[in-house]
Amino acid sequence: MYFNRIFEFTKVIDTDKFNKIINSVYRNLEEVEDGYADYSVSSKGITFLYRDSQYRKKITVIVNAALLVDCNSDADVFLVKLNKCCCSYFKRYALDDFTLMGFTAIADINVGRDKVGDYIAILKRIGKVKGFTPKDYDGIKGFCLDGNSNNTLFKIYDLEHCVRKYTDNSSKCFSGILRTEVKLTKAKAIGKYTDSESTTCKIAELWKKSQEVFMDTFVKIVPFGDFYKKDAAVEIICKNVTDLKSQRQMLWLVELIPAKKSLLLAQKALGYRKIKCIMELFAEINLSPVTISKRCSVKWLEGVYSFFV
């Protein structure tokens, strides 16, 4: 499984300093909403954004780690290369002069081209998730959630469809890939994983904890287990769960999810205090409570967690 990281840094500066930097790189600038963008070193995974607001001038640096260093590199190699690029570009500013404001952990799950649409359809049946609001993005065919107050974004989508929508790239390497992103959008969210003062130390810690960041959100959203049609799921529960009370709760939850169009709302409608225990029982028998739609031609889909092994 391919794993990547994207970092976002910002710095607010006064008008004179902002204009000096703009003048030094103006040949590379392209006009974008609220300012300018410099893609001159995008081949190294670095994009510079300049927000030219009347009240506040801000520089944002977005870094795609996979384009700056290879997948086997550690945080030290990444930091040396990134700091060198920043110093070379800005002359007067180094990495620690910026504030880390965003971090994205990315995992590409290869489910096969013929199954991407089926996985997206079943994942969308999860519906509403506690702390998140469903969100649609133009050009993205997938299941996306916006954190209400946790400063976290979650996306899982058809990578090939997205690449073809926005670029001319027709490479087959994107085929069959479910790209999954967990983005921490504010310094407060980042602070849960690092209490370091300097930007470089924060990067080093997040680099090491990036899979933890990813899984902390992923497990809150996607239930464990393989996906089946409802009739097959009922049969599996009856065969493998001997405690009749637990069995009834599990069967009723499977019935409620399509009706409520949400795993969360179905859990609430179930009104069972030990819902965590019920979800653990589903995991024990490797069955997702979210079932495949009657309209879908497939009868079984392997649980997404199996691709992480």
CSV table of C-alpha atoms in Angstrom, one decimal, residues 100-224:
chain,number,residue,atom,x,y,z
A,100,LEU,CA,2.7,24.3,10.4
A,101,MET,CA,-1.1,24.7,9.7
A,102,GLY,CA,-2.0,21.6,7.8
A,103,PHE,CA,-1.1,17.9,7.5
A,104,THR,CA,-2.5,15.3,5.2
A,105,ALA,CA,-1.9,11.5,5.5
A,106,ILE,CA,-2.6,9.7,2.3
A,107,ALA,CA,-3.1,6.0,1.6
A,108,ASP,CA,-3.7,4.5,-1.8
A,109,ILE,CA,-5.8,1.2,-1.7
A,110,ASN,CA,-5.6,-0.9,-4.8
A,111,VAL,CA,-9.0,-2.7,-5.0
A,112,GLY,CA,-9.0,-3.3,-8.7
A,113,ARG,CA,-10.6,-1.2,-11.4
A,114,ASP,CA,-13.8,-3.2,-11.7
A,115,LYS,CA,-14.4,-2.9,-7.9
A,116,VAL,CA,-13.7,0.8,-7.3
A,117,GLY,CA,-17.3,1.9,-8.0
A,118,ASP,CA,-18.7,-0.9,-5.8
A,119,TYR,CA,-16.5,0.1,-2.9
A,120,ILE,CA,-17.5,3.8,-3.2
A,121,ALA,CA,-21.1,2.8,-3.3
A,122,ILE,CA,-20.9,0.7,-0.1
A,123,LEU,CA,-18.8,3.2,1.8
A,124,LYS,CA,-21.3,6.0,1.0
A,125,ARG,CA,-23.9,3.9,2.7
A,126,ILE,CA,-22.1,4.6,6.0
A,127,GLY,CA,-23.7,8.0,5.7
A,128,LYS,CA,-23.5,10.4,8.6
A,129,VAL,CA,-20.6,10.0,11.1
A,130,LYS,CA,-20.4,11.5,14.5
A,131,GLY,CA,-18.4,14.8,14.4
A,132,PHE,CA,-18.5,15.0,10.6
A,133,THR,CA,-20.8,16.3,7.9
A,134,PRO,CA,-21.1,14.6,4.4
A,135,LYS,CA,-19.5,16.8,1.8
A,136,ASP,CA,-19.4,16.8,-2.1
A,137,TYR,CA,-16.4,18.0,-4.0
A,138,ASP,CA,-16.5,18.9,-7.7
A,139,GLY,CA,-14.7,16.2,-9.7
A,140,ILE,CA,-14.4,13.7,-6.9
A,141,LYS,CA,-16.3,10.5,-7.1
A,142,GLY,CA,-16.2,9.2,-3.6
A,143,PHE,CA,-17.2,9.5,0.1
A,144,CYS,CA,-16.1,12.7,1.8
A,145,LEU,CA,-16.7,14.1,5.2
A,146,ASP,CA,-15.9,17.5,6.8
A,147,GLY,CA,-15.2,17.6,10.5
A,148,ASN,CA,-17.7,19.9,12.3
A,149,SER,CA,-15.4,20.9,15.1
A,150,ASN,CA,-12.5,18.5,15.0
A,151,ASN,CA,-10.6,20.3,12.2
A,152,THR,CA,-10.3,17.1,10.2
A,153,LEU,CA,-11.3,16.3,6.6
A,154,PHE,CA,-11.8,12.7,5.4
A,155,LYS,CA,-11.9,11.7,1.7
A,156,ILE,CA,-12.0,8.3,0.0
A,157,TYR,CA,-12.4,8.5,-3.8
A,158,ASP,CA,-11.7,7.1,-7.2
A,159,LEU,CA,-8.2,8.4,-8.0
A,160,GLU,CA,-8.3,7.6,-11.7
A,161,HIS,CA,-11.6,9.5,-12.2
A,162,CYS,CA,-10.1,12.5,-10.3
A,163,VAL,CA,-6.8,12.5,-12.3
A,164,ARG,CA,-8.7,12.3,-15.6
A,165,LYS,CA,-11.0,15.1,-14.5
A,166,TYR,CA,-8.3,17.6,-13.8
A,167,THR,CA,-5.3,16.5,-15.9
A,168,ASP,CA,-4.5,15.0,-19.3
A,169,ASN,CA,-2.7,12.1,-17.6
A,170,SER,CA,-4.0,8.8,-18.9
A,171,SER,CA,-1.5,6.6,-17.0
A,172,LYS,CA,-2.9,3.2,-16.0
A,173,CYS,CA,-1.0,3.4,-12.6
A,174,PHE,CA,-4.1,5.2,-11.2
A,175,SER,CA,-6.5,2.5,-12.2
A,176,GLY,CA,-8.2,0.6,-9.5
A,177,ILE,CA,-7.0,2.9,-6.7
A,178,LEU,CA,-9.1,4.2,-3.8
A,179,ARG,CA,-7.2,7.2,-2.6
A,180,THR,CA,-7.9,7.9,1.1
A,181,GLU,CA,-7.0,11.2,2.7
A,182,VAL,CA,-7.1,12.3,6.4
A,183,LYS,CA,-6.3,16.0,6.7
A,184,LEU,CA,-5.7,18.0,9.9
A,185,THR,CA,-6.7,21.5,8.9
A,186,LYS,CA,-5.7,23.6,11.9
A,187,ALA,CA,-2.8,23.9,14.3
A,188,LYS,CA,-5.1,22.8,17.1
A,189,ALA,CA,-5.7,19.4,15.4
A,190,ILE,CA,-1.9,19.0,14.8
A,191,GLY,CA,-1.3,19.8,18.5
A,192,LYS,CA,-2.9,16.5,19.5
A,193,TYR,CA,0.0,14.7,17.9
A,194,THR,CA,2.9,17.0,18.7
A,195,ASP,CA,3.6,19.5,21.5
A,196,SER,CA,6.9,20.7,20.0
A,197,GLU,CA,7.6,24.4,19.6
A,198,SER,CA,9.6,24.4,16.3
A,199,THR,CA,8.1,23.6,12.9
A,200,THR,CA,10.9,21.2,12.1
A,201,CYS,CA,10.3,19.2,15.3
A,202,LYS,CA,6.6,19.1,14.6
A,203,ILE,CA,7.3,17.8,11.1
A,204,ALA,CA,9.6,15.1,12.5
A,205,GLU,CA,7.0,13.9,15.0
A,206,LEU,CA,4.1,13.9,12.4
A,207,TRP,CA,6.3,12.0,10.0
A,208,LYS,CA,6.7,9.2,12.6
A,209,LYS,CA,3.0,9.4,13.6
A,210,SER,CA,1.5,9.8,10.2
A,211,GLN,CA,0.0,6.3,10.1
A,212,GLU,CA,-1.4,6.9,13.6
A,213,VAL,CA,-3.0,10.1,12.4
A,214,PHE,CA,-4.5,8.3,9.4
A,215,MET,CA,-5.9,5.3,11.4
A,216,ASP,CA,-7.3,7.4,14.3
A,217,THR,CA,-9.8,9.0,11.9
A,218,PHE,CA,-10.2,6.0,9.6
A,219,VAL,CA,-11.4,3.6,12.3
A,220,LYS,CA,-14.0,6.2,13.5
A,221,ILE,CA,-15.6,6.2,10.0
A,222,VAL,CA,-15.1,2.8,8.3
A,223,PRO,CA,-16.4,-0.3,10.2
A,224,PHE,CA,-14.2,-3.4,10.2
